[in-house]
Amino acid sequence: MSKLLIGVVLGAILGVLDGLTAWFTPEARSEIVGIVIGSTIKGIIAGVAIGFFARKFQSLPLGIIFGLAVGAFLAFLVAFMQGKYYFEIMLPGTILGIIVGFATQKYGQAARTAQSV
């Protein structure tokens, strides 16, 4: 599977799980559906960015650091728009980025080049 595809699929799956962590904040339970949808979109965006990075740079440590940065940045933007719950939003978002950064570098296949016949 390509690095980009792993990033998108894993980002979406982990985005759903990220959104479901809102259940642990009682004030947010009434908005859980919107939070899960938003977190899934955020996970897909992170997966695309991390997948493109993984195609360009073949380094596990750089992939993890870039994933951490992308996950934390996107989660910060969401928390900033909310104006509260920074820790509750940023922790799972950052973990999502770290996992996707690791997986794209470790398990993704490099893009194939066309061969002339």
GROMACS .gro file of N, CA and C in nm:
model
  351
    1MET      N    1   0.085  -0.116   0.000
    1MET     CA    2   0.000   0.000   0.000
    1MET      C    3   0.090   0.124   0.000
    2SER      N    4   0.051   0.227  -0.072
    2SER     CA    5   0.134   0.347  -0.081
    2SER      C    6   0.133   0.425   0.049
    3LYS      N    7   0.234   0.507   0.067
    3LYS     CA    8   0.244   0.588   0.188
    3LYS      C    9   0.127   0.685   0.200
    4LEU      N   10   0.086   0.742   0.089
    4LEU     CA   11  -0.025   0.836   0.091
    4LEU      C   12  -0.156   0.766   0.130
    5LEU      N   13  -0.178   0.650   0.074
    5LEU     CA   14  -0.301   0.576   0.105
    5LEU      C   15  -0.304   0.532   0.252
    6ILE      N   16  -0.191   0.487   0.303
    6ILE     CA   17  -0.184   0.451   0.445
    6ILE      C   18  -0.215   0.574   0.530
    7GLY      N   19  -0.159   0.687   0.493
    7GLY     CA   20  -0.183   0.810   0.569
    7GLY      C   21  -0.330   0.847   0.572
    8VAL      N   22  -0.395   0.841   0.457
    8VAL     CA   23  -0.537   0.879   0.450
    8VAL      C   24  -0.625   0.781   0.526
    9VAL      N   25  -0.606   0.652   0.503
    9VAL     CA   26  -0.691   0.551   0.568
    9VAL      C   27  -0.670   0.551   0.719
   10LEU      N   28  -0.545   0.548   0.761
   10LEU     CA   29  -0.517   0.546   0.904
   10LEU      C   30  -0.558   0.678   0.969
   11GLY      N   31  -0.539   0.790   0.898
   11GLY     CA   32  -0.583   0.919   0.951
   11GLY      C   33  -0.733   0.923   0.973
   12ALA      N   34  -0.809   0.866   0.879
   12ALA     CA   35  -0.955   0.863   0.894
   12ALA      C   36  -0.998   0.775   1.011
   13ILE      N   37  -0.938   0.657   1.021
   13ILE     CA   38  -0.975   0.565   1.129
   13ILE      C   39  -0.940   0.626   1.266
   14LEU      N   40  -0.818   0.677   1.276
   14LEU     CA   41  -0.778   0.737   1.402
   14LEU      C   42  -0.852   0.867   1.429
   15GLY      N   43  -0.896   0.936   1.324
   15GLY     CA   44  -0.977   1.055   1.341
   15GLY      C   45  -1.110   1.024   1.408
   16VAL      N   46  -1.170   0.913   1.368
   16VAL     CA   47  -1.295   0.870   1.433
   16VAL      C   48  -1.269   0.843   1.581
   17LEU      N   49  -1.162   0.769   1.610
   17LEU     CA   50  -1.129   0.740   1.750
   17LEU      C   51  -1.096   0.868   1.828
   18ASP      N   52  -1.027   0.960   1.763
   18ASP     CA   53  -0.997   1.090   1.823
   18ASP      C   54  -1.126   1.162   1.861
   19GLY      N   55  -1.221   1.164   1.769
   19GLY     CA   56  -1.349   1.229   1.797
   19GLY      C   57  -1.427   1.163   1.908
   20LEU      N   58  -1.417   1.031   1.914
   20LEU     CA   59  -1.490   0.959   2.019
   20LEU      C   60  -1.434   0.985   2.158
   21THR      N   61  -1.311   1.035   2.167
   21THR     CA   62  -1.257   1.070   2.299
   21THR      C   63  -1.331   1.187   2.360
   22ALA      N   64  -1.408   1.260   2.281
   22ALA     CA   65  -1.488   1.371   2.335
   22ALA      C   66  -1.593   1.321   2.433
   23TRP      N   67  -1.625   1.194   2.426
   23TRP     CA   68  -1.723   1.135   2.518
   23TRP      C   69  -1.677   1.152   2.664
   24PHE      N   70  -1.547   1.158   2.686
   24PHE     CA   71  -1.494   1.170   2.821
   24PHE      C   72  -1.506   1.312   2.877
   25THR      N   73  -1.547   1.406   2.795
   25THR     CA   74  -1.575   1.542   2.841
   25THR      C   75  -1.727   1.559   2.841
   26PRO      N   76  -1.789   1.554   2.959
   26PRO     CA   77  -1.936   1.553   2.966
   26PRO      C   78  -2.003   1.670   2.895
   27GLU      N   79  -1.941   1.788   2.895
   27GLU     CA   80  -2.001   1.904   2.829
   27GLU      C   81  -2.007   1.888   2.677
   28ALA      N   82  -1.924   1.803   2.621
   28ALA     CA   83  -1.915   1.786   2.476
   28ALA      C   84  -2.000   1.670   2.425
   29ARG      N   85  -2.060   1.593   2.513
   29ARG     CA   86  -2.133   1.473   2.470
   29ARG      C   87  -2.250   1.506   2.379
   30SER      N   88  -2.314   1.619   2.397
   30SER     CA   89  -2.429   1.653   2.314
   30SER      C   90  -2.388   1.683   2.169
   31GLU      N   91  -2.262   1.711   2.147
   31GLU     CA   92  -2.213   1.745   2.013
   31GLU      C   93  -2.123   1.636   1.955
   32ILE      N   94  -2.136   1.515   2.003
   32ILE     CA   95  -2.042   1.407   1.969
   32ILE      C   96  -2.040   1.376   1.819
   33VAL      N   97  -2.155   1.382   1.753
   33VAL     CA   98  -2.158   1.348   1.610
   33VAL      C   99  -2.077   1.449   1.530
   34GLY      N  100  -2.096   1.576   1.555
   34GLY     CA  101  -2.020   1.680   1.485
   34GLY      C  102  -1.872   1.673   1.516
   35ILE      N  103  -1.840   1.639   1.639
   35ILE     CA  104  -1.700   1.627   1.679
   35ILE      C  105  -1.634   1.510   1.607
   36VAL      N  106  -1.703   1.397   1.597
   36VAL     CA  107  -1.646   1.281   1.528
   36VAL      C  108  -1.627   1.312   1.380
   37ILE      N  109  -1.724   1.377   1.318
   37ILE     CA  110  -1.710   1.413   1.176
   37ILE      C  111  -1.593   1.508   1.156
   38GLY      N  112  -1.584   1.611   1.240
   38GLY     CA  113  -1.473   1.707   1.230
   38GLY      C  114  -1.338   1.642   1.255
   39SER      N  115  -1.332   1.553   1.352
   39SER     CA  116  -1.206   1.485   1.381
   39SER      C  117  -1.165   1.390   1.268
   40THR      N  118  -1.263   1.329   1.204
   40THR     CA  119  -1.233   1.243   1.090
   40THR      C  120  -1.175   1.324   0.975
   41ILE      N  121  -1.234   1.439   0.948
   41ILE     CA  122  -1.182   1.527   0.842
   41ILE      C  123  -1.042   1.575   0.878
   42LYS      N  124  -1.023   1.613   1.003
   42LYS     CA  125  -0.890   1.655   1.050
   42LYS      C  126  -0.790   1.541   1.034
   43GLY      N  127  -0.829   1.418   1.065
   43GLY     CA  128  -0.741   1.303   1.049
   43GLY      C  129  -0.704   1.277   0.904
   44ILE      N  130  -0.801   1.295   0.815
   44ILE     CA  131  -0.773   1.276   0.672
   44ILE      C  132  -0.676   1.383   0.622
   45ILE      N  133  -0.698   1.508   0.663
   45ILE     CA  134  -0.606   1.616   0.623
   45ILE      C  135  -0.465   1.587   0.674
   46ALA      N  136  -0.455   1.545   0.800
   46ALA     CA  137  -0.324   1.510   0.856
   46ALA      C  138  -0.263   1.393   0.779
   47GLY      N  139  -0.344   1.292   0.747
   47GLY     CA  140  -0.295   1.176   0.673
   47GLY      C  141  -0.242   1.212   0.536
   48VAL      N  142  -0.309   1.302   0.467
   48VAL     CA  143  -0.262   1.346   0.335
   48VAL      C  144  -0.127   1.418   0.348
   49ALA      N  145  -0.119   1.512   0.443
   49ALA     CA  146   0.005   1.587   0.461
   49ALA      C  147   0.121   1.495   0.500
   50ILE      N  148   0.095   1.405   0.594
   50ILE     CA  149   0.199   1.314   0.641
   50ILE      C  150   0.237   1.214   0.532
   51GLY      N  151   0.139   1.168   0.455
   51GLY     CA  152   0.166   1.077   0.344
   51GLY      C  153   0.253   1.139   0.237
   52PHE      N  154   0.224   1.265   0.202
   52PHE     CA  155   0.309   1.335   0.104
   52PHE      C  156   0.451   1.353   0.158
   53PHE      N  157   0.460   1.388   0.286
   53PHE     CA  158   0.592   1.404   0.347
   53PHE      C  159   0.669   1.272   0.344
   54ALA      N  160   0.600   1.163   0.374
   54ALA     CA  161   0.665   1.032   0.377
   54ALA      C  162   0.714   0.990   0.239
   55ARG      N  163   0.644   1.033   0.135
   55ARG     CA  164   0.690   1.001  -0.001
   55ARG      C  165   0.818   1.077  -0.035
   56LYS      N  166   0.832   1.197   0.017
   56LYS     CA  167   0.947   1.281  -0.014
   56LYS      C  168   1.069   1.244   0.070
   57PHE      N  169   1.047   1.218   0.198
   57PHE     CA  170   1.157   1.190   0.290
   57PHE      C  171   1.144   1.048   0.343
   58GLN      N  172   1.248   0.969   0.327
   58GLN     CA  173   1.249   0.829   0.370
   58GLN      C  174   1.320   0.817   0.504
   59SER      N  175   1.263   0.878   0.608
   59SER     CA  176   1.326   0.877   0.739
   59SER      C  177   1.220   0.857   0.846
   60LEU      N  178   1.233   0.750   0.923
   60LEU     CA  179   1.138   0.721   1.029
   60LEU      C  180   1.136   0.831   1.135
   61PRO      N  181   1.251   0.876   1.186
   61PRO     CA  182   1.246   0.983   1.287
   61PRO      C  183   1.183   1.112   1.234
   62LEU      N  184   1.218   1.150   1.110
   62LEU     CA  185   1.157   1.270   1.052
   62LEU      C  186   1.008   1.253   1.032
   63GLY      N  187   0.966   1.135   0.993
   63GLY     CA  188   0.823   1.107   0.974
   63GLY      C  189   0.745   1.120   1.104
   64ILE      N  190   0.803   1.069   1.212
   64ILE     CA  191   0.737   1.077   1.342
   64ILE      C  192   0.730   1.223   1.389
   65ILE      N  193   0.840   1.296   1.374
   65ILE     CA  194   0.843   1.437   1.416
   65ILE      C  195   0.746   1.520   1.333
   66PHE      N  196   0.744   1.496   1.201
   66PHE     CA  197   0.651   1.570   1.116
   66PHE      C  198   0.507   1.536   1.152
   67GLY      N  199   0.479   1.409   1.175
   67GLY     CA  200   0.345   1.368   1.217
   67GLY      C  201   0.303   1.433   1.347
   68LEU      N  202   0.394   1.437   1.443
   68LEU     CA  203   0.366   1.504   1.570
   68LEU      C  204   0.333   1.651   1.546
   69ALA      N  205   0.413   1.718   1.463
   69ALA     CA  206   0.392   1.860   1.438
   69ALA      C  207   0.259   1.886   1.367
   70VAL      N  208   0.227   1.806   1.266
   70VAL     CA  209   0.102   1.825   1.192
   70VAL      C  210  -0.018   1.796   1.283
   71GLY      N  211  -0.013   1.686   1.355
   71GLY     CA  212  -0.122   1.652   1.445
   71GLY      C  213  -0.144   1.758   1.551
   72ALA      N  214  -0.036   1.804   1.612
   72ALA     CA  215  -0.047   1.907   1.716
   72ALA      C  216  -0.098   2.039   1.658
   73PHE      N  217  -0.050   2.076   1.540
   73PHE     CA  218  -0.093   2.202   1.479
   73PHE      C  219  -0.242   2.200   1.444
   74LEU      N  220  -0.287   2.093   1.380
   74LEU     CA  221  -0.429   2.086   1.344
   74LEU      C  222  -0.517   2.081   1.468
   75ALA      N  223  -0.473   2.009   1.569
   75ALA     CA  224  -0.549   2.002   1.694
   75ALA      C  225  -0.551   2.138   1.763
   76PHE      N  226  -0.438   2.209   1.758
   76PHE     CA  227  -0.434   2.343   1.817
   76PHE      C  228  -0.533   2.436   1.747
   77LEU      N  229  -0.540   2.428   1.615
   77LEU     CA  230  -0.635   2.514   1.543
   77LEU      C  231  -0.779   2.487   1.589
   78VAL      N  232  -0.813   2.361   1.606
   78VAL     CA  233  -0.948   2.326   1.652
   78VAL      C  234  -0.970   2.377   1.795
   79ALA      N  235  -0.871   2.356   1.882
   79ALA     CA  236  -0.884   2.401   2.021
   79ALA      C  237  -0.892   2.554   2.029
   80PHE      N  238  -0.816   2.621   1.944
   80PHE     CA  239  -0.818   2.767   1.942
   80PHE      C  240  -0.955   2.818   1.900
   81MET      N  241  -1.017   2.751   1.802
   81MET     CA  242  -1.152   2.791   1.759
   81MET      C  243  -1.253   2.768   1.871
   82GLN      N  244  -1.232   2.666   1.952
   82GLN     CA  245  -1.321   2.637   2.065
   82GLN      C  246  -1.296   2.734   2.180
   83GLY      N  247  -1.171   2.773   2.197
   83GLY     CA  248  -1.134   2.861   2.305
   83GLY      C  249  -1.119   2.791   2.439
   84LYS      N  250  -1.131   2.661   2.439
   84LYS     CA  251  -1.116   2.583   2.563
   84LYS      C  252  -1.086   2.438   2.527
   85TYR      N  253  -1.066   2.357   2.627
   85TYR     CA  254  -1.037   2.214   2.611
   85TYR      C  255  -0.909   2.189   2.531
   86TYR      N  256  -0.809   2.272   2.550
   86TYR     CA  257  -0.685   2.257   2.474
   86TYR      C  258  -0.622   2.119   2.495
   87PHE      N  259  -0.606   2.078   2.619
   87PHE     CA  260  -0.543   1.949   2.647
   87PHE      C  261  -0.626   1.834   2.590
   88GLU      N  262  -0.757   1.840   2.610
   88GLU     CA  263  -0.845   1.732   2.566
   88GLU      C  264  -0.850   1.717   2.414
   89ILE      N  265  -0.826   1.826   2.344
   89ILE     CA  266  -0.827   1.822   2.198
   89ILE      C  267  -0.687   1.792   2.144
   90MET      N  268  -0.586   1.855   2.202
   90MET     CA  269  -0.452   1.843   2.145
   90MET      C  270  -0.385   1.709   2.173
   91LEU      N  271  -0.410   1.648   2.287
   91LEU     CA  272  -0.345   1.520   2.317
   91LEU      C  273  -0.381   1.411   2.216
   92PRO      N  274  -0.510   1.381   2.193
   92PRO     CA  275  -0.539   1.276   2.094
   92PRO      C  276  -0.500   1.316   1.952
   93GLY      N  277  -0.508   1.445   1.918
   93GLY     CA  278  -0.468   1.489   1.785
   93GLY      C  279  -0.319   1.471   1.761
   94THR      N  280  -0.240   1.498   1.863
   94THR     CA  281  -0.095   1.479   1.851
   94THR      C  282  -0.059   1.331   1.843
   95ILE      N  283  -0.126   1.250   1.922
   95ILE     CA  284  -0.102   1.105   1.916
   95ILE      C  285  -0.138   1.051   1.778
   96LEU      N  286  -0.248   1.099   1.721
   96LEU     CA  287  -0.287   1.060   1.586
   96LEU      C  288  -0.173   1.089   1.489
   97GLY      N  289  -0.117   1.209   1.496
   97GLY     CA  290  -0.008   1.246   1.406
   97GLY      C  291   0.114   1.159   1.422
   98ILE      N  292   0.148   1.126   1.546
   98ILE     CA  293   0.265   1.041   1.571
   98ILE      C  294   0.244   0.901   1.511
   99ILE      N  295   0.127   0.845   1.533
   99ILE     CA  296   0.099   0.710   1.482
   99ILE      C  297   0.099   0.708   1.329
  100VAL      N  298   0.034   0.807   1.268
  100VAL     CA  299   0.030   0.811   1.121
  100VAL      C  300   0.169   0.835   1.065
  101GLY      N  301   0.248   0.923   1.129
  101GLY     CA  302   0.385   0.946   1.084
  101GLY      C  303   0.469   0.820   1.090
  102PHE      N  304   0.454   0.744   1.197
  102PHE     CA  305   0.526   0.618   1.211
  102PHE      C  306   0.483   0.517   1.105
  103ALA      N  307   0.352   0.500   1.092
  103ALA     CA  308   0.300   0.396   1.002
  103ALA      C  309   0.332   0.424   0.856
  104THR      N  310   0.324   0.550   0.814
  104THR     CA  311   0.353   0.579   0.674
  104THR      C  312   0.498   0.551   0.640
  105GLN      N  313   0.588   0.581   0.733
  105GLN     CA  314   0.730   0.555   0.707
  105GLN      C  315   0.763   0.406   0.718
  106LYS      N  316   0.705   0.340   0.816
  106LYS     CA  317   0.741   0.201   0.844
  106LYS      C  318   0.676   0.102   0.747
  107TYR      N  319   0.549   0.124   0.713
  107TYR     CA  320   0.474   0.025   0.637
  107TYR      C  321   0.438   0.067   0.495
  108GLY      N  322   0.452   0.194   0.463
  108GLY     CA  323   0.416   0.240   0.328
  108GLY      C  324   0.523   0.208   0.227
  109GLN      N  325   0.479   0.179   0.107
  109GLN     CA  326   0.573   0.152  -0.002
  109GLN      C  327   0.601   0.280  -0.077
  110ALA      N  328   0.723   0.295  -0.121
  110ALA     CA  329   0.762   0.412  -0.198
  110ALA      C  330   0.687   0.413  -0.330
  111ALA      N  331   0.668   0.533  -0.383
  111ALA     CA  332   0.600   0.546  -0.512
  111ALA      C  333   0.679   0.474  -0.620
  112ARG      N  334   0.610   0.407  -0.708
  112ARG     CA  335   0.676   0.333  -0.815
  112ARG      C  336   0.700   0.427  -0.932
  113THR      N  337   0.810   0.406  -0.999
  113THR     CA  338   0.842   0.483  -1.118
  113THR      C  339   0.810   0.401  -1.241
  114ALA      N  340   0.773   0.468  -1.346
  114ALA     CA  341   0.740   0.399  -1.471
  114ALA      C  342   0.869   0.346  -1.534
  115GLN      N  343   0.862   0.227  -1.586
  115GLN     CA  344   0.977   0.168  -1.653
  115GLN      C  345   0.951   0.163  -1.803
  116SER      N  346   1.053   0.196  -1.879
  116SER     CA  347   1.037   0.189  -2.023
  116SER      C  348   1.056   0.046  -2.072
  117VAL      N  349   0.984   0.009  -2.175
  117VAL     CA  350   0.990  -0.127  -2.226
  117VAL      C  351   1.081  -0.136  -2.345
   0.00000   0.00000   0.00000
